Amino acid sequence: SSLKNLGSNLMHDQQPLPVQIDLNQFLREELQFLSSDLFFKHQVKKNVKFLKESIKFLGVYSSLSGVLSEFYYFFRRFVLEDQEYQLQAEIFQDQDNFGFYLNFLGDLRIPADLNLRFPFELEGSTSQITQQKIEGLDLIFLGHCLRYNNGYLEIAGKKEMIKMRLL
């Protein structure tokens, strides 16, 4: 299953053009891919909610995956390796918007090499994201990923939780 998922990710990464994306399937595949990280697999308790009827849209898969990967890499910098964490993830849809969020809960610490303090916040579309500064996040990359999917991103952190919401 992991090898099949890795093959699917590699195939999507080589496709720079928009493709039909099923948001439920996307989140399943991405969370399975993150399970190749043993910390995520064994020390993160997952609570994931999918929609009964999936949302499908035209987007660039690798860019959408890039936002999730950059956020996860950022989260990993704040963890204590011997602690357990909880992931709350959900796909949502209201009248005009759809997307997903990831909340990582647990005892978090800011690494000494980051000039950052709790609480912190980042929010916006492509141009807004690239104008902000949160050390440890590649905001140029995130802006690039948002541009390809017409996205709006929110990232916030405090001592007990780091969260991301992507519209």
Tab-separated table of C-alpha atoms in Angstrom:
chain	number	residue	atom	x	y	z
A	1	SER	CA	0.000	0.000	0.000
A	2	SER	CA	2.828	2.413	0.883
A	3	LEU	CA	4.697	1.614	-2.347
A	4	LYS	CA	1.534	2.129	-4.389
A	5	ASN	CA	0.988	5.455	-2.631
A	6	LEU	CA	4.599	6.520	-3.232
A	7	GLY	CA	4.234	5.653	-6.934
A	8	SER	CA	1.049	7.717	-7.104
A	9	ASN	CA	2.803	10.688	-5.450
A	10	LEU	CA	5.730	10.468	-7.858
A	11	MET	CA	3.350	10.384	-10.811
A	12	HIS	CA	1.451	13.453	-9.514
A	13	ASP	CA	4.705	15.354	-8.875
A	14	GLN	CA	5.629	15.012	-12.536
A	15	GLN	CA	2.278	16.458	-13.689
A	16	PRO	CA	2.555	20.273	-13.726
A	17	LEU	CA	-0.870	20.785	-15.322
A	18	PRO	CA	-4.205	20.912	-13.489
A	19	VAL	CA	-5.919	17.552	-13.005
A	20	GLN	CA	-9.206	16.472	-11.434
A	21	ILE	CA	-8.571	16.100	-7.666
A	22	ASP	CA	-10.875	14.256	-5.294
A	23	LEU	CA	-10.290	15.992	-1.940
A	24	ASN	CA	-11.154	12.914	0.167
A	25	GLN	CA	-8.749	10.763	-1.845
A	26	PHE	CA	-6.072	13.478	-1.726
A	27	LEU	CA	-6.138	13.701	2.069
A	28	ARG	CA	-6.147	9.906	2.455
A	29	GLU	CA	-3.128	9.549	0.145
A	30	GLU	CA	-1.192	12.382	1.772
A	31	LEU	CA	-1.766	11.101	5.308
A	32	GLN	CA	-0.729	7.625	4.229
A	33	PHE	CA	2.410	9.086	2.677
A	34	LEU	CA	3.195	10.900	5.951
A	35	SER	CA	2.969	7.509	7.690
A	36	SER	CA	6.315	6.667	6.086
A	37	ASP	CA	7.683	9.001	8.786
A	38	LEU	CA	7.860	6.671	11.797
A	39	PHE	CA	7.212	9.546	14.192
A	40	PHE	CA	3.926	10.315	12.411
A	41	LYS	CA	3.040	6.646	12.189
A	42	HIS	CA	3.658	5.772	15.840
A	43	GLN	CA	3.439	8.969	17.875
A	44	VAL	CA	0.596	10.864	16.237
A	45	LYS	CA	-2.927	9.715	17.028
A	46	LYS	CA	-5.096	10.521	14.031
A	47	ASN	CA	-8.707	11.692	14.020
A	48	VAL	CA	-9.704	12.364	10.403
A	49	LYS	CA	-13.148	13.296	9.075
A	50	PHE	CA	-13.968	12.975	5.397
A	51	LEU	CA	-17.068	14.211	3.604
A	52	LYS	CA	-19.734	11.665	2.666
A	53	GLU	CA	-19.760	13.046	-0.871
A	54	SER	CA	-16.325	13.999	-2.025
A	55	ILE	CA	-15.452	17.355	-3.509
A	56	LYS	CA	-13.746	17.234	-6.895
A	57	PHE	CA	-11.998	20.204	-8.446
A	58	LEU	CA	-9.428	21.073	-11.077
A	59	GLY	CA	-6.043	21.757	-9.468
A	60	VAL	CA	-2.320	21.066	-9.484
A	61	TYR	CA	-1.856	18.052	-7.218
A	62	SER	CA	1.842	18.578	-6.506
A	63	SER	CA	1.230	22.169	-5.387
A	64	LEU	CA	-1.578	21.128	-3.065
A	65	SER	CA	0.654	18.380	-1.701
A	66	GLY	CA	3.456	20.921	-1.320
A	67	VAL	CA	1.421	23.066	1.077
A	68	LEU	CA	0.656	20.059	3.264
A	69	SER	CA	4.275	18.834	3.181
A	70	GLU	CA	5.733	22.247	4.050
A	71	PHE	CA	3.327	22.561	6.978
A	72	TYR	CA	4.171	19.070	8.252
A	73	TYR	CA	7.911	19.774	8.011
A	74	PHE	CA	7.312	22.991	9.968
A	75	PHE	CA	5.298	21.140	12.658
A	76	ARG	CA	8.056	18.519	13.068
A	77	ARG	CA	10.470	21.243	14.166
A	78	PHE	CA	8.304	21.905	17.265
A	79	VAL	CA	7.880	18.360	18.581
A	80	LEU	CA	9.541	16.561	21.435
A	81	GLU	CA	10.593	13.202	20.002
A	82	ASP	CA	9.483	11.226	23.079
A	83	GLN	CA	6.004	12.813	23.263
A	84	GLU	CA	2.732	11.800	21.653
A	85	TYR	CA	0.623	14.186	19.606
A	86	GLN	CA	-2.864	14.243	18.183
A	87	LEU	CA	-3.867	15.149	14.644
A	88	GLN	CA	-7.343	16.465	13.963
A	89	ALA	CA	-7.976	16.688	10.228
A	90	GLU	CA	-11.175	17.464	8.407
A	91	ILE	CA	-12.416	18.350	4.948
A	92	PHE	CA	-15.030	21.087	4.978
A	93	GLN	CA	-17.398	22.810	2.587
A	94	ASP	CA	-19.667	25.814	3.003
A	95	GLN	CA	-21.588	27.800	0.392
A	96	ASP	CA	-18.611	29.320	-1.412
A	97	ASN	CA	-15.503	27.600	-0.061
A	98	PHE	CA	-14.059	24.173	0.459
A	99	GLY	CA	-10.802	22.898	1.817
A	100	PHE	CA	-9.259	21.071	4.723
A	101	TYR	CA	-7.600	21.750	8.016
A	102	LEU	CA	-4.956	20.010	10.106
A	103	ASN	CA	-4.581	20.648	13.841
A	104	PHE	CA	-1.606	19.111	15.640
A	105	LEU	CA	-2.145	19.134	19.395
A	106	GLY	CA	0.379	18.397	22.132
A	107	ASP	CA	3.280	19.869	24.053
A	108	LEU	CA	5.181	22.003	21.537
A	109	ARG	CA	8.447	23.903	21.886
A	110	ILE	CA	10.056	26.505	19.675
A	111	PRO	CA	13.500	25.310	18.540
A	112	ALA	CA	16.436	27.505	19.550
A	113	ASP	CA	17.401	28.122	15.905
A	114	LEU	CA	14.058	29.837	15.101
A	115	ASN	CA	13.534	33.493	15.903
A	116	LEU	CA	9.857	32.946	16.697
A	117	ARG	CA	7.479	33.265	19.652
A	118	PHE	CA	4.117	31.770	20.513
A	119	PRO	CA	1.514	32.715	19.468
A	120	PHE	CA	2.178	33.274	15.768
A	121	GLU	CA	-0.116	33.630	12.770
A	122	LEU	CA	0.090	33.656	9.004
A	123	GLU	CA	-2.865	34.214	6.703
A	124	GLY	CA	-3.581	35.108	3.120
A	125	SER	CA	-3.536	34.362	-0.569
A	126	THR	CA	-0.417	34.101	-2.733
A	127	SER	CA	0.705	37.733	-2.604
A	128	GLN	CA	-0.230	38.169	1.061
A	129	ILE	CA	1.638	35.039	2.179
A	130	THR	CA	4.877	36.009	0.458
A	131	GLN	CA	4.831	39.452	2.134
A	132	GLN	CA	4.721	38.002	5.670
A	133	LYS	CA	7.513	36.450	7.694
A	134	ILE	CA	7.459	33.363	9.854
A	135	GLU	CA	10.905	31.933	10.291
A	136	GLY	CA	11.028	28.234	9.472
A	137	LEU	CA	8.402	28.345	6.719
A	138	ASP	CA	9.312	28.670	3.050
A	139	LEU	CA	6.796	31.408	2.233
A	140	ILE	CA	7.934	31.812	-1.392
A	141	PHE	CA	7.268	28.084	-1.949
A	142	LEU	CA	3.886	28.292	-0.178
A	143	GLY	CA	2.923	31.306	-2.290
A	144	HIS	CA	3.917	29.414	-5.440
A	145	CYS	CA	1.757	26.437	-4.382
A	146	LEU	CA	-1.217	28.655	-3.535
A	147	ARG	CA	-1.055	30.398	-6.920
A	148	TYR	CA	-1.605	27.136	-8.803
A	149	ASN	CA	-4.715	26.257	-6.793
A	150	ASN	CA	-6.140	29.730	-6.166
A	151	GLY	CA	-5.736	29.005	-2.463
A	152	TYR	CA	-6.035	30.874	0.793
A	153	LEU	CA	-3.888	29.664	3.687
A	154	GLU	CA	-4.014	30.117	7.444
A	155	ILE	CA	-1.291	28.841	9.779
A	156	ALA	CA	-1.222	29.581	13.502
A	157	GLY	CA	0.633	28.244	16.476
A	158	LYS	CA	0.578	28.352	20.232
A	159	LYS	CA	2.246	26.225	22.894
A	160	GLU	CA	-0.357	23.439	22.719
A	161	MET	CA	-1.334	23.474	19.019
A	162	ILE	CA	-0.154	24.255	15.496
A	163	LYS	CA	-2.888	24.459	12.887
A	164	MET	CA	-3.272	24.905	9.173
A	165	ARG	CA	-6.413	25.666	7.198
A	166	LEU	CA	-6.337	25.653	3.389
A	167	LEU	CA	-9.249	27.003	1.332
